[in-house]
PDB file of N, CA and C in Angstrom:
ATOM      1  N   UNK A   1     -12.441  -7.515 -10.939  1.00 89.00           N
ATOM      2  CA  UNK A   1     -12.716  -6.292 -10.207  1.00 89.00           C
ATOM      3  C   UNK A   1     -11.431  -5.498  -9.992  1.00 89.00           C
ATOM      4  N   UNK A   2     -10.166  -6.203  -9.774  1.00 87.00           N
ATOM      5  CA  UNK A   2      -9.056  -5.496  -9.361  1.00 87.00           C
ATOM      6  C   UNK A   2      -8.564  -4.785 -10.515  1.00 87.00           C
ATOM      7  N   UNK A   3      -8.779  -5.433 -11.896  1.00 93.00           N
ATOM      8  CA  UNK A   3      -8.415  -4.801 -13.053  1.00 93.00           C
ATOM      9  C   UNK A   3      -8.705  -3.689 -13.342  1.00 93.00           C
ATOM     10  N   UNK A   4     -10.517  -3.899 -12.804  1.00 94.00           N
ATOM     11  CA  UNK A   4     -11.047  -2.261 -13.397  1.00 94.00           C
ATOM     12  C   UNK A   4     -10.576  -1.102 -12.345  1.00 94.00           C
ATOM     13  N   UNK A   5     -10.235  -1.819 -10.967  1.00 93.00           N
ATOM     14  CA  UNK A   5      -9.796  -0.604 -10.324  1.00 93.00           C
ATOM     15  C   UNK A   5      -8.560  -0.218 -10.529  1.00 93.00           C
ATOM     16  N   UNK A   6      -7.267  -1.222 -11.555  1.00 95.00           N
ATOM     17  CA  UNK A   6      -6.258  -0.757 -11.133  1.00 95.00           C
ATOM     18  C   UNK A   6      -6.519   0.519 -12.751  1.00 95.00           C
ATOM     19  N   UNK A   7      -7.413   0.005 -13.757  1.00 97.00           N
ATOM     20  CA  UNK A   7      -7.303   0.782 -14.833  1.00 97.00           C
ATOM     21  C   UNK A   7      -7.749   2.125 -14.369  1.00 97.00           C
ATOM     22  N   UNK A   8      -8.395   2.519 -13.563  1.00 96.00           N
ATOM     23  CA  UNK A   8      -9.176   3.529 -12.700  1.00 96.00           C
ATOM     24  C   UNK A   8      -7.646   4.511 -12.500  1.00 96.00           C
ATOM     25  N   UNK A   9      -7.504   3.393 -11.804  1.00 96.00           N
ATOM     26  CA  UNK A   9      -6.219   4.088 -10.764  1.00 96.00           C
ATOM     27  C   UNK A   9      -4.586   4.835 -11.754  1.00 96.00           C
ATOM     28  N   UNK A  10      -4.693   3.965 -12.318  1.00 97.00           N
ATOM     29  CA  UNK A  10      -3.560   4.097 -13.873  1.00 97.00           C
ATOM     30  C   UNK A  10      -4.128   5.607 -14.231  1.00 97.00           C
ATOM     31  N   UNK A  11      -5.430   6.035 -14.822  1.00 97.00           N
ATOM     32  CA  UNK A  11      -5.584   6.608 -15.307  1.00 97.00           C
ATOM     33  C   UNK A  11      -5.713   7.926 -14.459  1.00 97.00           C
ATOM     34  N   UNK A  12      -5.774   7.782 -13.367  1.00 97.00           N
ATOM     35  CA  UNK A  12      -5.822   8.829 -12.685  1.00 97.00           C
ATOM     36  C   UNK A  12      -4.224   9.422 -12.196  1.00 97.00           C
ATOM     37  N   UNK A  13      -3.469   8.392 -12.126  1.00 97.00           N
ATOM     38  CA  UNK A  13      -1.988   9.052 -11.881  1.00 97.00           C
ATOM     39  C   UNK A  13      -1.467   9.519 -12.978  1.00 97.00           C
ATOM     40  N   UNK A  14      -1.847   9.026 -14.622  1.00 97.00           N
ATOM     41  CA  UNK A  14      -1.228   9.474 -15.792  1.00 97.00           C
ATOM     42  C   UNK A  14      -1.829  10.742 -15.865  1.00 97.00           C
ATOM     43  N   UNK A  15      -3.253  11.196 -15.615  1.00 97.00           N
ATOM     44  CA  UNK A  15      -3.741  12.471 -15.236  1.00 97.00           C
ATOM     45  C   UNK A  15      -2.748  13.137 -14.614  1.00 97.00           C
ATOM     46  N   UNK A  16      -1.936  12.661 -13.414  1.00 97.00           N
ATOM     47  CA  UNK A  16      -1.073  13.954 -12.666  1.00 97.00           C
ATOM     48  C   UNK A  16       0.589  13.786 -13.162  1.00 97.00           C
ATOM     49  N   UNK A  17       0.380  13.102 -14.136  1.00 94.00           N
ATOM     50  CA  UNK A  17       1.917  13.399 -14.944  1.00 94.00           C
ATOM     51  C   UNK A  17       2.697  14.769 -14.292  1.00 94.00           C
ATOM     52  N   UNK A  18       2.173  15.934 -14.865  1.00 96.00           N
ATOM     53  CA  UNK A  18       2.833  17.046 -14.045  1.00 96.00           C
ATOM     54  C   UNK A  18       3.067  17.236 -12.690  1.00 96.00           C
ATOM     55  N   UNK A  19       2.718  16.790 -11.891  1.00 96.00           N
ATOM     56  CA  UNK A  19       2.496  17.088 -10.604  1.00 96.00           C
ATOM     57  C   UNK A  19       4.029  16.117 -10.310  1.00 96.00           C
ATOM     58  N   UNK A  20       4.809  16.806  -9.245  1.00 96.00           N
ATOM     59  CA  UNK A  20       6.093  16.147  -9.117  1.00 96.00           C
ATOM     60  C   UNK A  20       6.441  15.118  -7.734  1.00 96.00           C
ATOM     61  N   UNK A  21       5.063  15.159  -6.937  1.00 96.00           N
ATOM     62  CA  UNK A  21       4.991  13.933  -5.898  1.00 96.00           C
ATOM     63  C   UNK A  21       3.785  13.847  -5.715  1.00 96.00           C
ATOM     64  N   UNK A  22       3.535  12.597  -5.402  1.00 97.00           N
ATOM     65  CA  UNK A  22       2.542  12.086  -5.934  1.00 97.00           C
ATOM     66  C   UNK A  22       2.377  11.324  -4.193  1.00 97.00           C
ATOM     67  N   UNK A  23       1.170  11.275  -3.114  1.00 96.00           N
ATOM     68  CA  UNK A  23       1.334  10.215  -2.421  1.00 96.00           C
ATOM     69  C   UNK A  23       0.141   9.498  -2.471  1.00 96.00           C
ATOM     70  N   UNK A  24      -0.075   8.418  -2.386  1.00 96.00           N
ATOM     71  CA  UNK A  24      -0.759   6.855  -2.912  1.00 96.00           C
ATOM     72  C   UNK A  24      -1.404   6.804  -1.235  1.00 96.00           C
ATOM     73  N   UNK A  25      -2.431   6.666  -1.405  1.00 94.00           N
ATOM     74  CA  UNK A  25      -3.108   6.313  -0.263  1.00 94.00           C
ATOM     75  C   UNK A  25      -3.920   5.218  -0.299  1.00 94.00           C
ATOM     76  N   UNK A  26      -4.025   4.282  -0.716  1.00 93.00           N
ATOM     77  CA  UNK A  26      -4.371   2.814  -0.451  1.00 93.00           C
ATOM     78  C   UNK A  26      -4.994   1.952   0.395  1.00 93.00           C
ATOM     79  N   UNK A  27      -5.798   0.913   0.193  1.00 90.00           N
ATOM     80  CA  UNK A  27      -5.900   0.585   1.453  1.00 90.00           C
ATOM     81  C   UNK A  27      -5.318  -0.908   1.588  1.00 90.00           C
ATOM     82  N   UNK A  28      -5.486  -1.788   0.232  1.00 90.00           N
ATOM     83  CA  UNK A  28      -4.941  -2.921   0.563  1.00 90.00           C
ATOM     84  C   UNK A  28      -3.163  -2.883   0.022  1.00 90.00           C
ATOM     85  N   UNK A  29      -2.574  -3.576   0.843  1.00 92.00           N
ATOM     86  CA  UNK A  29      -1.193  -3.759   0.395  1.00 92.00           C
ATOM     87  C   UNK A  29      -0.504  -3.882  -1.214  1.00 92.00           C
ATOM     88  N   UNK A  30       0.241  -3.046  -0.959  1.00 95.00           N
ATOM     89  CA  UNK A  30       0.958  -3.357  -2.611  1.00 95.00           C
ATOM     90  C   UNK A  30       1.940  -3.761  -2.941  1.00 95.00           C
ATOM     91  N   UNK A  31       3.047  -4.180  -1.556  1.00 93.00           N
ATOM     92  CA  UNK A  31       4.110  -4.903  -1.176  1.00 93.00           C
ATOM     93  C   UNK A  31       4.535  -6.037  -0.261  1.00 93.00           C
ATOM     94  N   UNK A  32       4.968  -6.892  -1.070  1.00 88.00           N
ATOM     95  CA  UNK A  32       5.208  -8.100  -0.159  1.00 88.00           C
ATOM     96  C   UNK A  32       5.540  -7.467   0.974  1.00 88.00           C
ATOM     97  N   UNK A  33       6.879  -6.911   0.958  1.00 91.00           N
ATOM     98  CA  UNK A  33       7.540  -6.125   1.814  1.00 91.00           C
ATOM     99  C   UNK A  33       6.828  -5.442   3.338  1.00 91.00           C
ATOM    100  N   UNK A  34       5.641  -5.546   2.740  1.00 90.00           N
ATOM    101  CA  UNK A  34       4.690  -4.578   4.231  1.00 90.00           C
ATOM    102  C   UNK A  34       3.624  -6.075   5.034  1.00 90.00           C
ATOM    103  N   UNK A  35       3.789  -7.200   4.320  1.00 83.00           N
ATOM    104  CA  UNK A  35       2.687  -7.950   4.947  1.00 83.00           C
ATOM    105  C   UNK A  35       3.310  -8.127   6.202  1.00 83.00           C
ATOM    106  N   UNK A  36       2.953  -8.710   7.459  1.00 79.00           N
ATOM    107  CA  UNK A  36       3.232  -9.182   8.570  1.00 79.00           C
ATOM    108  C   UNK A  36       3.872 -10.478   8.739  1.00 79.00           C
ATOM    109  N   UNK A  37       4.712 -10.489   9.757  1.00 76.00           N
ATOM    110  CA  UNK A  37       5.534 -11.503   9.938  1.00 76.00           C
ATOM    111  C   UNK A  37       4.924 -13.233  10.164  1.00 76.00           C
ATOM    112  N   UNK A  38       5.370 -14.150   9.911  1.00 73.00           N
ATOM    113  CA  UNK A  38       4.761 -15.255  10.164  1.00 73.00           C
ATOM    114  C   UNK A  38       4.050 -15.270  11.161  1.00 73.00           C
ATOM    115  N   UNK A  39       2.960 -15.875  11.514  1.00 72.00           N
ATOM    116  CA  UNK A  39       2.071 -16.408  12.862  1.00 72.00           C
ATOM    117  C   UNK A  39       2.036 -17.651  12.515  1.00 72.00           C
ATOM    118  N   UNK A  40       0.931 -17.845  12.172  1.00 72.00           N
ATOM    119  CA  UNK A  40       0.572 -19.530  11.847  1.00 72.00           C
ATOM    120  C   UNK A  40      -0.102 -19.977  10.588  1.00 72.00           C
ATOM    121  N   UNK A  41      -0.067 -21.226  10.652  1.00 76.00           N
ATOM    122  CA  UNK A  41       0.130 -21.379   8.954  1.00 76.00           C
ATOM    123  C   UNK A  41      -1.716 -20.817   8.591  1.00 76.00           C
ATOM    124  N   UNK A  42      -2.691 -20.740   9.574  1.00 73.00           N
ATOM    125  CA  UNK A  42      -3.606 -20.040   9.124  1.00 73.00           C
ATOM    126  C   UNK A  42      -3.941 -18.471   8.660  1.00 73.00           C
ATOM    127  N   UNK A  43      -2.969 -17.934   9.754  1.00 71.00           N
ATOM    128  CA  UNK A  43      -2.567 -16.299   9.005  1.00 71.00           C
ATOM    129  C   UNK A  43      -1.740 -16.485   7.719  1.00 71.00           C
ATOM    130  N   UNK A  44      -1.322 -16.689   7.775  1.00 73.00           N
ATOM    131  CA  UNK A  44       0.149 -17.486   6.625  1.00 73.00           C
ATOM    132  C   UNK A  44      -0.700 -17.316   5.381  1.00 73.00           C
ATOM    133  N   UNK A  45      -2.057 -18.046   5.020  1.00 78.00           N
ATOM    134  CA  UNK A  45      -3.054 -18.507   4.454  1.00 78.00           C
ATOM    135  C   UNK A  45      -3.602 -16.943   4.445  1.00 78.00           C
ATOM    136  N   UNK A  46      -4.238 -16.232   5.400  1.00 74.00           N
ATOM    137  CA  UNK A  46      -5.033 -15.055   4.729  1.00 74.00           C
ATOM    138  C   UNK A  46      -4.221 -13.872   4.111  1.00 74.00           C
ATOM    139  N   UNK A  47      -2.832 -14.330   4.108  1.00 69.00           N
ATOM    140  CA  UNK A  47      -2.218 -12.878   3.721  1.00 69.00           C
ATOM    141  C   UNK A  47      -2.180 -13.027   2.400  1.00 69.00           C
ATOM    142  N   UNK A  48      -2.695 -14.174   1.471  1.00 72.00           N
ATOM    143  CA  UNK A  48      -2.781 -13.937   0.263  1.00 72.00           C
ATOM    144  C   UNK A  48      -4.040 -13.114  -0.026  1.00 72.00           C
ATOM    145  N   UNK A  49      -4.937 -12.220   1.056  1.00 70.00           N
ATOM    146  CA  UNK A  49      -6.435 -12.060   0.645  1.00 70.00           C
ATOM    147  C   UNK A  49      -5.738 -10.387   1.379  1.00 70.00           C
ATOM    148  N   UNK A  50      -4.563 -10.023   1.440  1.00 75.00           N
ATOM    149  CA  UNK A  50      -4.051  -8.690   2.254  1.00 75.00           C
ATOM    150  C   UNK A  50      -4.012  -7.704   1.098  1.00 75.00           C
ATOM    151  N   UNK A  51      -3.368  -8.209  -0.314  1.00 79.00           N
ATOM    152  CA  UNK A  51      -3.384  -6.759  -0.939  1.00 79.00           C
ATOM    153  C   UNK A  51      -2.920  -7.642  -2.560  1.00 79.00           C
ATOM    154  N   UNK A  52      -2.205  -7.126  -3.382  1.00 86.00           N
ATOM    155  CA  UNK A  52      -2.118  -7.517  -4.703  1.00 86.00           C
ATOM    156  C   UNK A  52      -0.398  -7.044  -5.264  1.00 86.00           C
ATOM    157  N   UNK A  53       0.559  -7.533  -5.935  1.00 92.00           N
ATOM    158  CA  UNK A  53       1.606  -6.920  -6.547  1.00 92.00           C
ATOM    159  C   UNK A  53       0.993  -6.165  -7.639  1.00 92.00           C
ATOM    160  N   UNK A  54       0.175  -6.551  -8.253  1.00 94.00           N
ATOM    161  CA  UNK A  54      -0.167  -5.574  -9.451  1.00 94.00           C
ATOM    162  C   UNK A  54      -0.997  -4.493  -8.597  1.00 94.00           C
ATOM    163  N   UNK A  55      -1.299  -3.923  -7.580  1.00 95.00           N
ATOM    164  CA  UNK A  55      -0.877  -2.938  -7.568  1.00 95.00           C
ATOM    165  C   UNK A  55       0.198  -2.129  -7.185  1.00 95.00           C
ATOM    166  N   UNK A  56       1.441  -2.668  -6.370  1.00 96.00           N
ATOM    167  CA  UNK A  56       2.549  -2.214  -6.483  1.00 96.00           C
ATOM    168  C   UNK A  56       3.278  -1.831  -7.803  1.00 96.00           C
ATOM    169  N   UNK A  57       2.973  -2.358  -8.646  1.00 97.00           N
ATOM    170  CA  UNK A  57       3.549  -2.662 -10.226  1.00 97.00           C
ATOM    171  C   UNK A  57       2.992  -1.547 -11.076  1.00 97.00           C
ATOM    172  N   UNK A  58       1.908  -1.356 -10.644  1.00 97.00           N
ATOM    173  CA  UNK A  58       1.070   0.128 -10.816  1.00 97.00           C
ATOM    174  C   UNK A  58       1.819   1.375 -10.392  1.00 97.00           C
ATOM    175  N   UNK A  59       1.832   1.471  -9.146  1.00 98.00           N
ATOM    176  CA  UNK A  59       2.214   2.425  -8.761  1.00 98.00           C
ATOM    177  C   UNK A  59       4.092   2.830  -9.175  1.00 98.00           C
ATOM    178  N   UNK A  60       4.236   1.318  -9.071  1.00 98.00           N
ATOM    179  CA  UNK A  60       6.259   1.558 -10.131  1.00 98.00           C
ATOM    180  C   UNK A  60       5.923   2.425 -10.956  1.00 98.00           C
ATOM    181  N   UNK A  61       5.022   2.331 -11.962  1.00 98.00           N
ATOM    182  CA  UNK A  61       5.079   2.721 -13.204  1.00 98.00           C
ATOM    183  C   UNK A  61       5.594   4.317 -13.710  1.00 98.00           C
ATOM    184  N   UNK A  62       4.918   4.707 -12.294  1.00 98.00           N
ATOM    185  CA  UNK A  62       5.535   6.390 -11.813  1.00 98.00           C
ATOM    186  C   UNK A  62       5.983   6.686 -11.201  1.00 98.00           C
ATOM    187  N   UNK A  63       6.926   7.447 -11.528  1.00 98.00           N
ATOM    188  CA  UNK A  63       8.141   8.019 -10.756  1.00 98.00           C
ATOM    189  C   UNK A  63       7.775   9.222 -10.133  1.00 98.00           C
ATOM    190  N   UNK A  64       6.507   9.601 -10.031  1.00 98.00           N
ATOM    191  CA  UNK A  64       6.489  10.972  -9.690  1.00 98.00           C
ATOM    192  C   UNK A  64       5.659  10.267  -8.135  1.00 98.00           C
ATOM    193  N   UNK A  65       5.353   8.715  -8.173  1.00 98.00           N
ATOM    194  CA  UNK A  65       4.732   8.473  -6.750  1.00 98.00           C
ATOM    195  C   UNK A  65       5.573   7.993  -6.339  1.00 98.00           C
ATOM    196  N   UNK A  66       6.003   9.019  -4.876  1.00 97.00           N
ATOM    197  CA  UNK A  66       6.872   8.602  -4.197  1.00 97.00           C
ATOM    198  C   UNK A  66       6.437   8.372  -2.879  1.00 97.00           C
ATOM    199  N   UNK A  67       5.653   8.105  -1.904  1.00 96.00           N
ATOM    200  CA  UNK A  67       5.051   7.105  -0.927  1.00 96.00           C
ATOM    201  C   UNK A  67       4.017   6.962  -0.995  1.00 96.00           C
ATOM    202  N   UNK A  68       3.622   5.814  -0.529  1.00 96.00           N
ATOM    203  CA  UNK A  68       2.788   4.742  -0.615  1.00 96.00           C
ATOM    204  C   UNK A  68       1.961   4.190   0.231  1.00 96.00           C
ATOM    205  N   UNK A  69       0.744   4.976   1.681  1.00 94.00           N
ATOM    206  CA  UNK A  69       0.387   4.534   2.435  1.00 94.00           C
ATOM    207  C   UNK A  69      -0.726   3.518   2.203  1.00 94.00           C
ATOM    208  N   UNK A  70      -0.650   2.226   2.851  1.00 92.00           N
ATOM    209  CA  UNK A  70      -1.782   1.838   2.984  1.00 92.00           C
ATOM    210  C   UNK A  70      -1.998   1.033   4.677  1.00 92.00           C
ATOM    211  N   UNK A  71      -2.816  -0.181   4.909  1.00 84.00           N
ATOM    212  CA  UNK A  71      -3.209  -0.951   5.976  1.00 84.00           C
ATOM    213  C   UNK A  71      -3.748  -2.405   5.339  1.00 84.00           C
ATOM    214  N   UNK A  72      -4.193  -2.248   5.877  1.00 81.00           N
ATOM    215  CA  UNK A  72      -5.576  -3.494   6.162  1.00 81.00           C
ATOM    216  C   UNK A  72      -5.019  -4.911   6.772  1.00 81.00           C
ATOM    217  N   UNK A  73      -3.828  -5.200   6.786  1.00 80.00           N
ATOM    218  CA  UNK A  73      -3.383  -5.978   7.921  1.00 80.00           C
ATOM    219  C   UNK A  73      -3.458  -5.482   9.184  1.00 80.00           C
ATOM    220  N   UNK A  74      -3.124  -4.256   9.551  1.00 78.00           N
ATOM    221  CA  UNK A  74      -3.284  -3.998  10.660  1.00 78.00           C
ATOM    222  C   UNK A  74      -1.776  -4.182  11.260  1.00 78.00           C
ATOM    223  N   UNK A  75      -0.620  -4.694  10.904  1.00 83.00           N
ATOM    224  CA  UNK A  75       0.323  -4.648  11.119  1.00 83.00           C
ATOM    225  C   UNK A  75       1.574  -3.297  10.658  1.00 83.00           C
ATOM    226  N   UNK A  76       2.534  -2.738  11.780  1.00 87.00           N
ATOM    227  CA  UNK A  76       2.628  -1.339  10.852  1.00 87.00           C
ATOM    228  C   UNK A  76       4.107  -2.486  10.326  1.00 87.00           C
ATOM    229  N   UNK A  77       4.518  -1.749   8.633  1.00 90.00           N
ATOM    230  CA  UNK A  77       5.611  -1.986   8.127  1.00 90.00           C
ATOM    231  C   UNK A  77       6.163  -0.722   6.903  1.00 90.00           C
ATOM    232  N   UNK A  78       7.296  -0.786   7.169  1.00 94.00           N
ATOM    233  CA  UNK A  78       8.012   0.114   6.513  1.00 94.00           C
ATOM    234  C   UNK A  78       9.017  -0.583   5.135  1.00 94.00           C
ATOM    235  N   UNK A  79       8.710   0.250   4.216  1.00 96.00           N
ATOM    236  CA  UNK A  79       9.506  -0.257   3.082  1.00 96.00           C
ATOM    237  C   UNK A  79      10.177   0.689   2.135  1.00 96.00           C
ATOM    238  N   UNK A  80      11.366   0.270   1.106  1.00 98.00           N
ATOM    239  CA  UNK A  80      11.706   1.262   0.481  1.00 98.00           C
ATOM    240  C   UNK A  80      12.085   0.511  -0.744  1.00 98.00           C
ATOM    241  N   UNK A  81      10.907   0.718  -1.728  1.00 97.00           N
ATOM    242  CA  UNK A  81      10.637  -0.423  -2.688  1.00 97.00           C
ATOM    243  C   UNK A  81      10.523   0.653  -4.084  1.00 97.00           C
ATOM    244  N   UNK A  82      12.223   0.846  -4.811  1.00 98.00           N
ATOM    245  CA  UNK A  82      12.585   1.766  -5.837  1.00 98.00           C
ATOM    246  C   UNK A  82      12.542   3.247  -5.044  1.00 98.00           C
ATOM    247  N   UNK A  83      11.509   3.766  -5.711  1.00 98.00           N
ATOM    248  CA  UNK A  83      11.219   5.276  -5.870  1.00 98.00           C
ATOM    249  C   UNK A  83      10.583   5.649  -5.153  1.00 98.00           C
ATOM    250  N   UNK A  84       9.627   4.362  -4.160  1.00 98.00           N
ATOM    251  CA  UNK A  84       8.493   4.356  -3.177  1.00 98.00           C
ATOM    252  C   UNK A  84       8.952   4.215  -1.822  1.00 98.00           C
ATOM    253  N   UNK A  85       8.651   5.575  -0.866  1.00 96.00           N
ATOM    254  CA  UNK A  85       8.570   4.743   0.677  1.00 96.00           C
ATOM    255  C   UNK A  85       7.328   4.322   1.026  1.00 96.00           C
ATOM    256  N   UNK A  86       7.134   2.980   1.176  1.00 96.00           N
ATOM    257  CA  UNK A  86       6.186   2.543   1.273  1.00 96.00           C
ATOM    258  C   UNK A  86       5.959   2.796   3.528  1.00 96.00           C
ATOM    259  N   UNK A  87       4.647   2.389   3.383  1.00 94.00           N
ATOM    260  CA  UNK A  87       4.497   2.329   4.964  1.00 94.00           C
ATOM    261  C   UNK A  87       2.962   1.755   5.155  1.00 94.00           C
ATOM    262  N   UNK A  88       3.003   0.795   5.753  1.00 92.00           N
ATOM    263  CA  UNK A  88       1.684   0.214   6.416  1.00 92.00           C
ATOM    264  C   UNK A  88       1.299   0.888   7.531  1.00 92.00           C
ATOM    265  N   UNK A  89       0.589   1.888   7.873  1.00 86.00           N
ATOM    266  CA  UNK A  89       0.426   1.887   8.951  1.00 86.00           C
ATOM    267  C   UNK A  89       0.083   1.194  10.053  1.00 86.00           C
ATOM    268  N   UNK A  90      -0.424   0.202  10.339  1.00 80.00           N
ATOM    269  CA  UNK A  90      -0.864  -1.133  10.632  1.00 80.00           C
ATOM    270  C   UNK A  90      -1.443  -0.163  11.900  1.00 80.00           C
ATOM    271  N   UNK A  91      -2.372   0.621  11.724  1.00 71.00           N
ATOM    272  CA  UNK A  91      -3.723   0.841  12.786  1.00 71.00           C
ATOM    273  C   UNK A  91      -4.864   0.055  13.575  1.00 71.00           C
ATOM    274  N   UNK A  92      -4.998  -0.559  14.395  1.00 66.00           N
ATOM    275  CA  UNK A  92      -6.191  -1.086  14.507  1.00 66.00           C
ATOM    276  C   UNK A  92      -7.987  -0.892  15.255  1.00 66.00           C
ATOM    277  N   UNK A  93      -8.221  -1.450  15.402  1.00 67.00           N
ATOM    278  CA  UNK A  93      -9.984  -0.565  15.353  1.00 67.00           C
ATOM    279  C   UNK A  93      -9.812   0.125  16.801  1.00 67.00           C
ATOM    280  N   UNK A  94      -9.038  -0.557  17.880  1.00 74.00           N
ATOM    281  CA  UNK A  94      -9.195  -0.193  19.041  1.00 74.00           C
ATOM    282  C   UNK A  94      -7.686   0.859  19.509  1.00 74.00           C
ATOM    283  N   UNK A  95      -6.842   0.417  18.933  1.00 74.00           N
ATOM    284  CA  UNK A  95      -5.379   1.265  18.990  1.00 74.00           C
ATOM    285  C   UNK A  95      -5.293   2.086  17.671  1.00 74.00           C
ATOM    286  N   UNK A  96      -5.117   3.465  17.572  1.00 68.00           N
ATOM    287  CA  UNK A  96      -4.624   3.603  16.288  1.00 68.00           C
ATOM    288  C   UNK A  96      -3.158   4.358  16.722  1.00 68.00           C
ATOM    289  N   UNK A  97      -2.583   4.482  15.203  1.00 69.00           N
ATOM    290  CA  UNK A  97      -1.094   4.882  15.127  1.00 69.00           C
ATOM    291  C   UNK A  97      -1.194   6.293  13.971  1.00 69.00           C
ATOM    292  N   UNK A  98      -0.039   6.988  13.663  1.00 70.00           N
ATOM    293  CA  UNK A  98      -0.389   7.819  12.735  1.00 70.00           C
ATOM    294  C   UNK A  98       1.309   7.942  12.653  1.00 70.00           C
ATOM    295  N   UNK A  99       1.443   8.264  11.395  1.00 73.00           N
ATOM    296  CA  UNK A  99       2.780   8.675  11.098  1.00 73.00           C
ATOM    297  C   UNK A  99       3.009  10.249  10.558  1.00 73.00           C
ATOM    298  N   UNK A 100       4.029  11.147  10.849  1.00 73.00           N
ATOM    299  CA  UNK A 100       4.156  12.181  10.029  1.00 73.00           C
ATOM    300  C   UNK A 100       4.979  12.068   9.030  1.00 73.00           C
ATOM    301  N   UNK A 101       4.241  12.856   7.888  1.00 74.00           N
ATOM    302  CA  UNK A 101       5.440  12.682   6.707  1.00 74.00           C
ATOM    303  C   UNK A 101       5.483  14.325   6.168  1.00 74.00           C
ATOM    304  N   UNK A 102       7.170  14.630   6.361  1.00 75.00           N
ATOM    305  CA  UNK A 102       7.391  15.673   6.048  1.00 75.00           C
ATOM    306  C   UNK A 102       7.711  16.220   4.783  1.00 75.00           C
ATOM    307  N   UNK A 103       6.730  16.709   3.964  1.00 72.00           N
ATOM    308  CA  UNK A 103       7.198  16.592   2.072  1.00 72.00           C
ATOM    309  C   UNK A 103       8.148  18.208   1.927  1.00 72.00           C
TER     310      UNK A 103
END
């Protein structure tokens, strides 16, 4: 399933070749870099079910995407992974957060 979405997704950023920023709105993680800090070895355990490197590896591929929001941990994290500022917003159902980004 992740394949066909990342081929989805591939094909839709090679579509905006021209376009000179690109921002990625996501929902599961695409960087180690953004998962949440240790808890216990049972969280430890679901953060392999948080997001995927191949799609970070995706989104490398272009240089014209330069940040990278997503969630679904629910934890916020900030990253600066190549060409990408990445950012988790880490919102949750009862608190939310919002970031501004000034292009």
């Amino acid at each position: 399933f992740l394949e066909e979405l990342l081929a989805r997704l591939d094909q839709q950023l090679a579509a905006l070749a021209p376009v000179s920023t690109i921002i990625a709105a996501i929902h599961h993680l695409p960087f180690a870099e953004l998962l949440p800090p240790p808890h216990s070895a049972q969280w430890d355990f679901a953060k392999a079910y948080l997001g995927s490197q191949a799609i970070g590896e995706l989104l490398l591929k272009y240089p014209n995407v330069k940040y990278a929001y997503c969630g679904h941990s629910h934890f916020p994290a900030k990253a600066q992974i190549e060409h990408i500022s990445a950012m988790n917003i880490g919102s949750g159902y009862r608190q939310k957060r919002f970031e501004v980004l000034e292009v």
